[in-house]
Amino acid sequence: MRAMNVVGCVLACAVGGAGSVSAQDKLPWSVGVAKVDITPSYPVRLSGFGFRRTESEGVTQKIWAKALAIQAKDQQPAVLIAVDNLGIPTYMVDEVARRLQAKAKLPPERLAITATHTHTAPMLKNVAPTLFSVPIPAEHQERIDRYTAELTDHLEKVALTALADRQPARLSYGIGTAKFGKNRRPQGGPVDHDLPMLAVYGENDKLRAVYLTYACHCVTLSNNKISGDWAGFAQSILEENHPGAIALASVGCGADQNPTSGVTGDKVDVARAQGAEIATEVRRLLGGMLTPIRGDLVTKVKKFELPLADLPTKEQWEAKAKQKGAVGYHAQINLARLEHGEKIRDKIDYSVQTWNFGTSLAMVFLPGEVVVDYSLRLKKELDGRRLWINAYANDAPCYIPSERVLKEGGYEGGFAMVYYDLPVPFRPGLEQKIVDTAKDLAGPKFASPIDFKKCDTMPQSPQQSLATIQVRKGLKVELVVAEPLISSPVAIDFGPDGKLWVAEMADYPLGAKGNYEPGGRIKLLQSSRGM
């Protein structure tokens, strides 16, 4: 088989010739991008590790809030904000949404805020408030509250700046792979190595933004200096590699995924190398063929409750309060609540949000520290090649275990609830409720085309498949064309002029609509680069 040196191919004709392409067809979206430095100028408690009980001692790298304002023709824009922080609480999301609705007429359901879950960013008010297992000194809490208010202002500013920056653009995406995440529960447990990436191109095909998600805890660094961890380095390296472009990062269902390096303390070079792995894969994706995104942008949100297990009795709280550490401290707090006649929480509020880009791509936003089982399941029950899942989005309530993890228990299954000031683990049944809601909001257009009862192999994206091909030295394999430009190909051949002929048989064996009517066709493709 000879290696093909045809790149950037587009459909020239299927039936008849190709017509002229309008500016609107070339740049069908209007996109604004923005970034705001959110690094505090003063010491402040960092969140994520309970053993750090002093305020920050310097800055390893600046941290950022970055935004994309995306608008389809004749539609309202939608704003995505990615923040270097452990998690953005719902009260902050609601406040930013209120301000944007008042100042920019942006409907709340068209705002999504994600966090990188870096463990070296400032603590926010009431996010994992019992993390340290001891009371927070008043002067420390004062600066936590100050930073929380400042960050709220920063999020409003970055969103408004992105909205004001909207320009004609085209959107493309691909799914690559990164390998430094591993399951931190059972050895060899489930992982999600997918690296979805969205590229924003403006006039003259200038790259304006790159957005990516990877499912792995940002815990490589655990020192007491501010940084974005591996996600921060991935963004900074990408922006160095692509001057003028803004890089945004989110985290997928990585609640039980840690870097293979483990927690390294102050080994900045390790975090930088992990960020470089992400940036290298993004560069590979950008250099190949990406799937164009077209259609309307439809956003939906559904809110519901997730009930907790039975609450302890007062006597059980009193027994726990005698223990040392996190359990005893948390029990003492809840005993004080009972003495003041306060109600102990028996449920949490939860939400699922989806962004559907026509039939090209569906993004799902899940609050909290969501375990990997959710992404793996959703990528089977929906079309995993057109599905992008973000966790740590729109709220920071606690860990969100699957039924498997909940039954197994352990840190993610229940013990970590004490750090989020929740009394007990979840009641069984939460996984199906979350999955059903995500599938309902994504809709039937994103149903899985694979029957996994008959096939247990997850289909790969064209970019992932390309990365697995091994060739002899001196040869090169490049992606020529992929869905949606072609579908159901059964034969290909090159003409003497270098054009590619593709035979499609979407009608086999029952016909195009199931009534044995013919539906096969021949497509002729030629390189957009004249090759």
Coordinates of C-alpha atoms in Angstrom, one line a residue:
M1 CA 0.0 0.0 0.0
R2 CA 1.5 3.3 -1.0
A3 CA 1.5 6.3 1.4
M4 CA -0.8 9.1 0.4
N5 CA 0.5 12.7 0.3
V6 CA -2.9 14.4 -0.1
V7 CA -3.8 16.9 2.6
G8 CA -6.7 19.2 3.4
C9 CA -9.1 17.5 0.9
V10 CA -12.6 18.9 0.5
L11 CA -15.6 17.7 -1.4
A12 CA -15.4 19.0 -4.9
C13 CA -18.5 17.4 -6.3
A14 CA -21.0 14.6 -5.6
V15 CA -23.6 15.2 -8.2
G16 CA -22.7 18.1 -10.5
G17 CA -19.9 20.6 -9.8
A18 CA -19.0 22.6 -6.7
G19 CA -20.3 26.2 -6.6
S20 CA -18.7 29.2 -5.1
V21 CA -18.4 29.4 -1.3
S22 CA -19.7 32.6 0.4
A23 CA -17.9 34.3 3.3
Q24 CA -20.8 33.2 5.5
D25 CA -20.1 29.5 4.5
K26 CA -16.4 29.9 5.1
L27 CA -16.9 31.7 8.5
P28 CA -20.4 30.6 9.7
W29 CA -19.8 31.5 13.3
S30 CA -19.2 34.7 15.3
V31 CA -16.7 34.1 18.1
G32 CA -15.0 36.3 20.7
V33 CA -12.1 35.3 22.9
A34 CA -10.7 36.9 26.0
K35 CA -8.4 36.2 29.0
V36 CA -8.0 37.9 32.4
D37 CA -5.2 37.5 34.9
I38 CA -6.8 36.2 38.2
T39 CA -3.6 35.9 40.2
P40 CA -4.0 37.5 43.6
S41 CA -1.5 40.1 44.6
Y42 CA -1.6 39.0 48.3
P43 CA -1.2 35.7 50.2
V44 CA -4.3 33.6 50.4
R45 CA -5.2 30.0 51.4
L46 CA -4.9 27.5 48.6
S47 CA -7.5 24.8 48.2
G48 CA -7.2 21.1 47.4
F49 CA -4.9 19.8 50.1
G50 CA -5.9 19.8 53.7
F51 CA -2.3 19.6 55.1
R52 CA -1.6 23.2 53.8
R53 CA -2.8 25.5 56.6
T54 CA -0.8 28.6 55.9
E55 CA -1.4 31.2 53.2
S56 CA 0.3 31.0 49.8
E57 CA 4.0 31.7 49.5
G58 CA 4.5 33.1 46.0
V59 CA 3.6 32.3 42.5
T60 CA 4.9 29.5 40.2
Q61 CA 2.9 30.8 37.2
K62 CA 0.0 33.2 36.8
I63 CA -3.5 31.8 36.7
W64 CA -6.3 32.9 34.4
A65 CA -10.0 33.1 33.5
K66 CA -10.6 32.7 29.8
A67 CA -13.7 32.9 27.7
L68 CA -15.2 32.0 24.4
A69 CA -18.3 33.8 23.2
I70 CA -19.8 31.7 20.4
Q71 CA -22.7 32.8 18.2
A72 CA -24.4 31.1 15.3
K73 CA -26.2 33.3 12.7
D74 CA -29.4 34.9 13.9
Q75 CA -29.0 33.3 17.4
Q76 CA -28.0 34.6 20.8
P77 CA -24.4 34.0 21.8
A78 CA -23.3 31.5 24.4
V79 CA -20.3 32.0 26.7
L80 CA -17.9 29.4 28.0
I81 CA -15.5 30.4 30.8
A82 CA -12.6 28.2 31.8
V83 CA -11.0 29.1 35.2
D84 CA -7.8 28.0 36.9
N85 CA -9.4 27.0 40.2
L86 CA -10.4 24.0 42.2
G87 CA -14.1 24.6 41.4
I88 CA -16.5 27.4 40.9
P89 CA -19.6 27.3 43.2
T90 CA -23.1 27.6 41.9
Y91 CA -23.7 30.9 43.8
M92 CA -20.8 32.5 41.8
V93 CA -22.1 31.0 38.5
D94 CA -25.6 32.4 39.3
E95 CA -24.2 35.8 40.2
V96 CA -22.2 36.0 37.0
A97 CA -25.2 34.9 35.0
R98 CA -27.3 37.5 36.6
R99 CA -24.9 40.3 35.7
L100 CA -24.5 39.1 32.1
Q101 CA -28.2 38.9 31.7
A102 CA -28.6 42.5 33.0
K103 CA -25.6 43.9 31.0
A104 CA -25.6 41.8 27.8
K105 CA -29.1 40.1 27.7
L106 CA -27.4 36.7 27.9
P107 CA -29.8 34.0 29.0
P108 CA -28.5 32.1 32.0
E109 CA -28.7 28.7 30.2
R110 CA -26.2 30.1 27.6
L111 CA -23.4 30.4 30.2
A112 CA -21.1 27.6 31.3
I113 CA -18.2 27.9 33.7
T114 CA -15.7 25.2 34.1
A115 CA -12.7 24.8 36.4
T116 CA -9.3 23.1 35.9
H117 CA -9.4 21.7 39.4
T118 CA -5.9 22.9 40.1
H119 CA -4.9 22.3 43.7
T120 CA -2.6 25.3 43.7
A121 CA -5.2 28.1 43.3
P122 CA -6.9 30.2 45.9
M123 CA -9.7 28.8 48.1
L124 CA -13.2 30.2 47.4
K125 CA -15.8 30.8 50.0
N126 CA -17.8 27.7 50.9
V127 CA -16.0 25.4 48.5
A128 CA -14.7 22.4 50.4
P129 CA -15.1 24.5 53.6
T130 CA -14.1 21.8 56.0
L131 CA -11.0 20.7 54.0
F132 CA -8.5 21.6 56.7
S133 CA -10.2 19.8 59.6
V134 CA -9.6 22.8 61.8
P135 CA -11.2 26.3 61.9
I136 CA -9.9 28.8 59.4
P137 CA -8.4 31.9 61.2
A138 CA -10.5 35.0 60.7
E139 CA -7.8 36.9 58.9
H140 CA -7.4 34.0 56.4
Q141 CA -11.1 33.8 55.8
E142 CA -11.2 37.6 55.2
R143 CA -8.7 37.2 52.3
I144 CA -10.6 34.1 51.0
D145 CA -13.8 36.2 50.9
R146 CA -11.9 39.1 49.2
Y147 CA -10.5 36.8 46.5
T148 CA -14.0 35.3 46.0
A149 CA -15.5 38.7 45.3
E150 CA -12.6 39.7 43.0
L151 CA -12.9 36.5 41.0
T152 CA -16.6 37.1 40.5
D153 CA -15.8 40.5 39.0
H154 CA -13.1 38.9 36.8
L155 CA -15.5 36.3 35.5
E156 CA -18.0 39.0 34.5
K157 CA -15.2 41.0 32.9
V158 CA -13.8 38.2 30.8
A159 CA -17.3 37.2 29.6
L160 CA -18.1 40.8 28.6
T161 CA -14.8 41.2 26.9
A162 CA -15.3 38.0 24.8
L163 CA -18.8 39.1 23.8
A164 CA -17.4 42.5 22.6
D165 CA -14.7 40.7 20.7
R166 CA -17.0 38.6 18.4
Q167 CA -15.7 38.2 14.8
P168 CA -16.5 35.9 11.9
A169 CA -15.0 32.5 12.5
R170 CA -15.1 28.8 11.7
L171 CA -15.0 26.0 14.3
S172 CA -13.4 22.6 13.9
Y173 CA -12.8 19.8 16.4
G174 CA -10.9 16.6 16.7
I175 CA -10.3 14.0 19.4
G176 CA -6.7 13.1 20.3
T177 CA -5.1 11.2 23.1
A178 CA -3.0 11.9 26.2
K179 CA -1.5 9.2 28.3
F180 CA -0.4 10.6 31.7
G181 CA -3.7 10.0 33.5
K182 CA -4.3 6.8 35.4
N183 CA -7.0 5.4 37.7
R184 CA -6.0 6.1 41.3
R185 CA -8.4 3.5 42.8
P186 CA -7.8 -0.1 41.6
Q187 CA -4.6 -0.8 39.8
G188 CA -5.4 -1.0 36.1
G189 CA -8.8 0.5 36.7
P190 CA -10.8 2.3 34.0
V191 CA -9.3 5.5 32.4
D192 CA -10.4 8.0 29.8
H193 CA -7.4 9.2 27.6
D194 CA -9.5 11.1 25.1
L195 CA -8.4 14.7 24.4
P196 CA -11.2 16.6 22.6
M197 CA -10.0 19.8 21.1
L198 CA -11.9 22.8 19.5
A199 CA -10.1 25.2 17.2
V200 CA -11.3 28.7 16.4
Y201 CA -10.1 30.2 13.1
G202 CA -10.8 33.7 12.0
E203 CA -10.0 35.7 8.8
N204 CA -7.2 34.4 6.7
D205 CA -7.4 31.1 8.6
K206 CA -5.7 32.7 11.6
L207 CA -5.9 30.5 14.8
R208 CA -7.7 32.6 17.4
A209 CA -8.3 30.0 20.2
V210 CA -7.8 26.4 21.2
Y211 CA -10.1 24.7 23.8
L212 CA -9.3 21.3 25.2
T213 CA -10.4 18.9 27.9
Y214 CA -8.6 16.0 29.6
A215 CA -9.8 13.8 32.5
C216 CA -7.1 13.9 35.1
H217 CA -6.7 15.5 38.5
C218 CA -4.5 18.7 38.6
V219 CA -2.5 17.5 41.6
T220 CA 1.0 17.2 40.2
L221 CA 2.0 20.1 42.3
S222 CA 1.2 20.3 46.0
N223 CA 3.5 23.1 47.2
N224 CA 2.2 26.4 48.6
K225 CA 2.7 28.5 45.5
I226 CA 0.0 29.6 43.1
S227 CA -0.1 27.8 39.7
G228 CA -2.4 26.2 37.1
D229 CA -0.6 22.8 37.4
W230 CA -0.4 20.7 34.3
A231 CA -3.4 22.4 32.8
G232 CA -1.8 25.8 33.3
F233 CA 1.4 24.7 31.6
A234 CA -0.6 23.2 28.7
Q235 CA -2.3 26.5 28.1
S236 CA 0.9 28.6 28.4
I237 CA 2.9 26.3 26.0
L238 CA 0.1 26.4 23.5
E239 CA 0.0 30.2 23.6
E240 CA 3.7 30.3 23.2
N241 CA 3.5 27.9 20.2
H242 CA 0.6 29.9 18.6
P243 CA 1.2 33.6 19.2
G244 CA -2.0 35.6 19.3
A245 CA -4.2 32.6 20.1
I246 CA -5.8 32.0 23.5
A247 CA -5.7 28.4 25.0
L248 CA -8.5 27.3 27.3
A249 CA -8.5 24.0 29.3
S250 CA -11.2 22.1 31.2
V251 CA -11.1 18.8 33.0
G252 CA -13.3 15.8 32.2
C253 CA -14.5 13.0 34.5
G254 CA -11.2 12.8 36.3
A255 CA -12.3 12.5 39.9
D256 CA -10.6 9.1 40.2
Q257 CA -7.8 9.9 37.7
N258 CA -4.4 11.0 38.8
P259 CA -1.2 11.8 36.9
T260 CA 1.1 8.8 36.5
S261 CA 3.7 11.0 38.3
G262 CA 1.6 11.0 41.4
V263 CA 1.6 14.1 43.6
T264 CA 5.1 15.5 43.4
G265 CA 5.3 18.5 45.7
D266 CA 7.2 21.3 44.0
K267 CA 8.5 19.4 40.9
V268 CA 7.5 22.0 38.4
D269 CA 9.4 20.3 35.6
V270 CA 7.0 17.3 35.9
A271 CA 3.9 19.4 35.6
R272 CA 5.5 21.3 32.7
A273 CA 6.2 18.0 30.9
Q274 CA 2.6 16.9 31.3
G275 CA 1.4 20.2 29.9
A276 CA 3.9 19.8 27.0
E277 CA 2.4 16.3 26.2
I278 CA -1.0 18.0 25.9
A279 CA 0.4 20.8 23.7
T280 CA 2.3 18.4 21.5
E281 CA -0.9 16.4 20.8
V282 CA -2.9 19.6 20.1
R283 CA -0.2 20.7 17.6
R284 CA -0.6 17.3 15.9
L285 CA -4.3 17.7 15.7
L286 CA -4.1 21.2 14.4
G287 CA -1.7 20.0 11.6
G288 CA -4.2 17.5 10.3
M289 CA -7.8 17.3 9.2
L290 CA -10.4 18.4 11.7
T291 CA -14.2 18.0 11.6
P292 CA -16.0 21.3 10.8
I293 CA -18.7 22.4 13.2
R294 CA -21.9 23.7 11.7
G295 CA -25.5 24.3 12.7
D296 CA -27.3 26.1 15.4
L297 CA -26.0 26.2 19.0
V298 CA -28.7 24.9 21.3
T299 CA -28.1 25.1 25.1
K300 CA -30.2 23.3 27.7
V301 CA -30.0 23.0 31.5
K302 CA -32.0 20.7 33.8
K303 CA -31.8 21.0 37.6
F304 CA -32.7 18.2 40.0
E305 CA -31.9 16.8 43.5
L306 CA -29.6 14.0 44.4
P307 CA -30.6 12.5 47.8
L308 CA -28.1 11.5 50.4
A309 CA -28.1 8.4 52.6
D310 CA -29.8 8.2 56.0
L311 CA -28.4 10.9 58.4
P312 CA -26.6 9.9 61.6
T313 CA -28.4 10.3 64.9
K314 CA -27.2 12.7 67.5
E315 CA -25.7 9.8 69.4
Q316 CA -23.8 8.7 66.3
W317 CA -22.5 12.3 65.7
E318 CA -21.4 12.4 69.3
A319 CA -19.4 9.2 68.8
K320 CA -17.8 10.5 65.7
A321 CA -16.9 13.8 67.4
K322 CA -14.5 11.9 69.7
Q323 CA -12.4 10.9 66.7
K324 CA -9.4 12.9 65.6
G325 CA -8.9 14.5 62.2
A326 CA -11.5 15.3 59.6
V327 CA -14.2 13.0 60.8
G328 CA -14.2 14.3 64.3
Y329 CA -14.0 17.9 63.3
H330 CA -16.9 17.6 60.9
A331 CA -19.0 15.8 63.5
Q332 CA -18.4 18.7 65.9
I333 CA -19.6 21.2 63.3
N334 CA -22.8 19.2 62.8
L335 CA -23.4 18.7 66.5
A336 CA -23.2 22.5 66.8
R337 CA -25.8 22.8 64.0
L338 CA -28.2 20.5 65.8
E339 CA -27.8 22.5 69.0
H340 CA -28.7 25.6 67.1
G341 CA -31.8 24.0 65.6
E342 CA -30.3 23.9 62.1
K343 CA -31.2 21.2 59.6
I344 CA -28.5 18.8 58.4
R345 CA -28.4 18.5 54.6
D346 CA -30.0 15.4 53.2
K347 CA -29.6 16.1 49.5
I348 CA -27.7 18.3 47.1
D349 CA -28.9 20.3 44.2
Y350 CA -27.5 19.2 40.8
S351 CA -27.7 20.1 37.2
V352 CA -26.8 18.9 33.7
Q353 CA -26.1 21.3 30.9
T354 CA -25.7 20.5 27.2
W355 CA -24.4 22.5 24.2
N356 CA -25.5 21.0 20.9
F357 CA -23.7 22.4 17.8
G358 CA -26.2 21.2 15.2
T359 CA -25.5 17.5 14.7
S360 CA -21.7 18.1 14.7
L361 CA -20.9 18.0 18.4
A362 CA -22.6 17.8 21.8
M363 CA -20.9 19.1 24.9
V364 CA -22.1 17.9 28.3
F365 CA -21.3 19.9 31.5
L366 CA -21.5 18.0 34.8
P367 CA -20.9 19.7 38.2
G368 CA -18.6 18.3 40.8
E369 CA -15.8 15.8 40.9
V370 CA -17.2 13.2 38.5
V371 CA -15.6 9.7 38.3
V372 CA -14.6 8.3 35.0
D373 CA -17.4 5.7 34.7
Y374 CA -19.7 8.5 33.6
S375 CA -17.7 9.6 30.6
L376 CA -17.1 6.0 29.5
R377 CA -20.8 5.1 29.8
L378 CA -22.0 8.2 28.1
K379 CA -19.6 7.7 25.2
K380 CA -21.3 4.3 24.6
E381 CA -24.9 5.3 25.1
L382 CA -24.4 8.4 23.0
D383 CA -22.1 8.8 19.9
G384 CA -18.7 9.0 21.5
R385 CA -17.1 10.5 18.4
R386 CA -19.4 13.5 18.6
L387 CA -19.5 13.8 22.4
W388 CA -17.5 16.1 24.7
I389 CA -17.8 15.7 28.4
N390 CA -16.7 18.3 31.0
A391 CA -16.8 17.8 34.7
Y392 CA -16.1 20.4 37.4
A393 CA -18.6 22.6 35.6
N394 CA -21.2 25.1 37.0
D395 CA -20.8 24.1 40.6
A396 CA -18.4 22.4 43.0
P397 CA -20.7 20.4 45.3
C398 CA -18.6 17.2 46.1
Y399 CA -17.4 14.0 44.5
I400 CA -20.0 12.4 42.2
P401 CA -19.4 8.6 42.3
S402 CA -20.9 6.1 40.0
E403 CA -22.9 3.2 41.4
R404 CA -19.8 1.0 41.2
V405 CA -17.7 3.5 43.1
L406 CA -20.5 4.3 45.6
K407 CA -20.8 0.5 46.4
E408 CA -17.0 0.1 46.7
G409 CA -16.7 3.1 49.0
G410 CA -13.4 4.6 49.8
Y411 CA -12.4 8.2 49.3
E412 CA -14.4 9.0 46.1
G413 CA -17.2 6.7 47.2
G414 CA -18.0 8.5 50.4
F415 CA -15.2 9.5 52.8
A416 CA -14.4 12.7 50.8
M417 CA -17.8 14.1 51.7
V418 CA -16.5 15.3 55.0
Y419 CA -14.2 17.8 53.2
Y420 CA -17.2 19.2 51.3
D421 CA -19.2 19.6 54.6
L422 CA -21.7 16.9 53.6
P423 CA -22.8 14.5 56.3
V424 CA -23.1 11.1 54.5
P425 CA -22.5 9.5 51.1
F426 CA -25.1 9.5 48.3
R427 CA -28.2 7.3 48.3
P428 CA -28.0 4.7 45.4
G429 CA -29.6 5.8 42.1
L430 CA -27.7 8.9 41.3
E431 CA -25.8 7.5 38.3
Q432 CA -28.9 6.6 36.3
K433 CA -30.6 9.9 37.0
I434 CA -27.5 11.9 35.7
V435 CA -27.0 9.7 32.7
D436 CA -30.7 9.8 31.7
T437 CA -30.7 13.6 32.0
A438 CA -27.6 14.0 29.8
K439 CA -29.0 11.6 27.2
D440 CA -32.4 13.4 27.2
L441 CA -30.8 16.9 26.8
A442 CA -28.4 15.7 24.1
G443 CA -31.3 14.3 22.2
P444 CA -31.8 11.4 19.7
K445 CA -29.6 13.1 17.1
F446 CA -26.6 12.1 19.2
A447 CA -27.7 8.5 19.9
S448 CA -24.9 5.9 19.7
P449 CA -24.6 4.2 16.2
I450 CA -22.9 1.2 17.8
D451 CA -24.7 -1.7 19.5
F452 CA -22.2 -2.4 22.3
K453 CA -24.0 -5.7 23.1
K454 CA -22.6 -7.0 19.8
C455 CA -19.4 -4.9 19.7
D456 CA -17.4 -4.0 22.8
T457 CA -14.8 -1.9 21.0
M458 CA -15.1 1.9 21.3
P459 CA -14.8 3.6 17.9
Q460 CA -11.9 6.0 17.6
S461 CA -11.9 9.5 16.1
P462 CA -10.0 9.8 12.7
Q463 CA -7.3 11.6 14.6
Q464 CA -6.9 8.8 17.2
S465 CA -6.9 6.2 14.4
L466 CA -4.2 8.1 12.5
A467 CA -2.0 8.2 15.6
T468 CA -2.0 4.4 15.9
I469 CA -0.8 3.7 12.3
Q470 CA 2.8 2.5 12.1
V471 CA 4.8 3.0 8.8
R472 CA 8.3 2.3 7.6
K473 CA 10.9 5.0 7.9
G474 CA 10.6 7.6 5.1
L475 CA 6.9 7.1 4.6
K476 CA 4.1 9.3 5.9
V477 CA 0.4 8.7 6.4
E478 CA -1.9 11.7 6.4
L479 CA -5.7 12.0 6.9
V480 CA -7.3 12.7 3.5
V481 CA -11.0 12.8 4.3
A482 CA -13.4 11.7 7.1
E483 CA -17.0 12.0 8.2
P484 CA -19.1 14.1 7.5
L485 CA -17.6 14.6 4.1
I486 CA -17.9 10.9 3.3
S487 CA -19.9 8.1 4.9
S488 CA -20.0 4.3 4.4
P489 CA -17.0 4.1 2.0
V490 CA -16.5 0.7 0.4
A491 CA -13.9 1.5 -2.3
I492 CA -11.5 4.3 -3.2
D493 CA -9.1 5.0 -6.1
F494 CA -7.0 7.9 -7.4
G495 CA -7.5 9.1 -10.9
P496 CA -4.5 10.0 -13.1
D497 CA -5.1 13.7 -12.2
G498 CA -4.6 12.9 -8.4
K499 CA -8.3 13.3 -7.6
L500 CA -9.9 10.8 -5.2
W501 CA -12.9 8.7 -6.2
V502 CA -14.9 7.3 -3.3
A503 CA -17.8 4.8 -3.6
E504 CA -20.3 5.1 -0.8
M505 CA -22.9 2.3 0.0
A506 CA -25.0 3.8 2.8
D507 CA -27.9 1.8 1.3
Y508 CA -26.5 -1.7 2.1
P509 CA -28.2 -4.0 2.8
L510 CA -31.7 -2.7 3.4
G511 CA -31.7 0.4 1.3
A512 CA -31.2 4.1 2.2
K513 CA -34.5 4.2 4.2
G514 CA -35.0 0.5 4.9
N515 CA -37.2 -0.2 1.8
Y516 CA -34.4 -1.5 -0.5
E517 CA -34.3 1.7 -2.5
P518 CA -30.9 2.5 -4.0
G519 CA -28.8 5.0 -2.2
G520 CA -25.2 4.4 -3.2
R521 CA -23.2 7.2 -4.8
I522 CA -19.8 8.2 -6.1
K523 CA -18.0 11.2 -4.7
L524 CA -15.1 13.0 -6.3
L525 CA -12.7 14.8 -4.1
Q526 CA -9.8 17.0 -4.8
S527 CA -7.2 18.7 -2.7
S528 CA -7.9 22.3 -1.6
R529 CA -4.2 22.9 -1.8
G530 CA -3.9 21.9 -5.4
M531 CA -1.9 18.7 -4.6

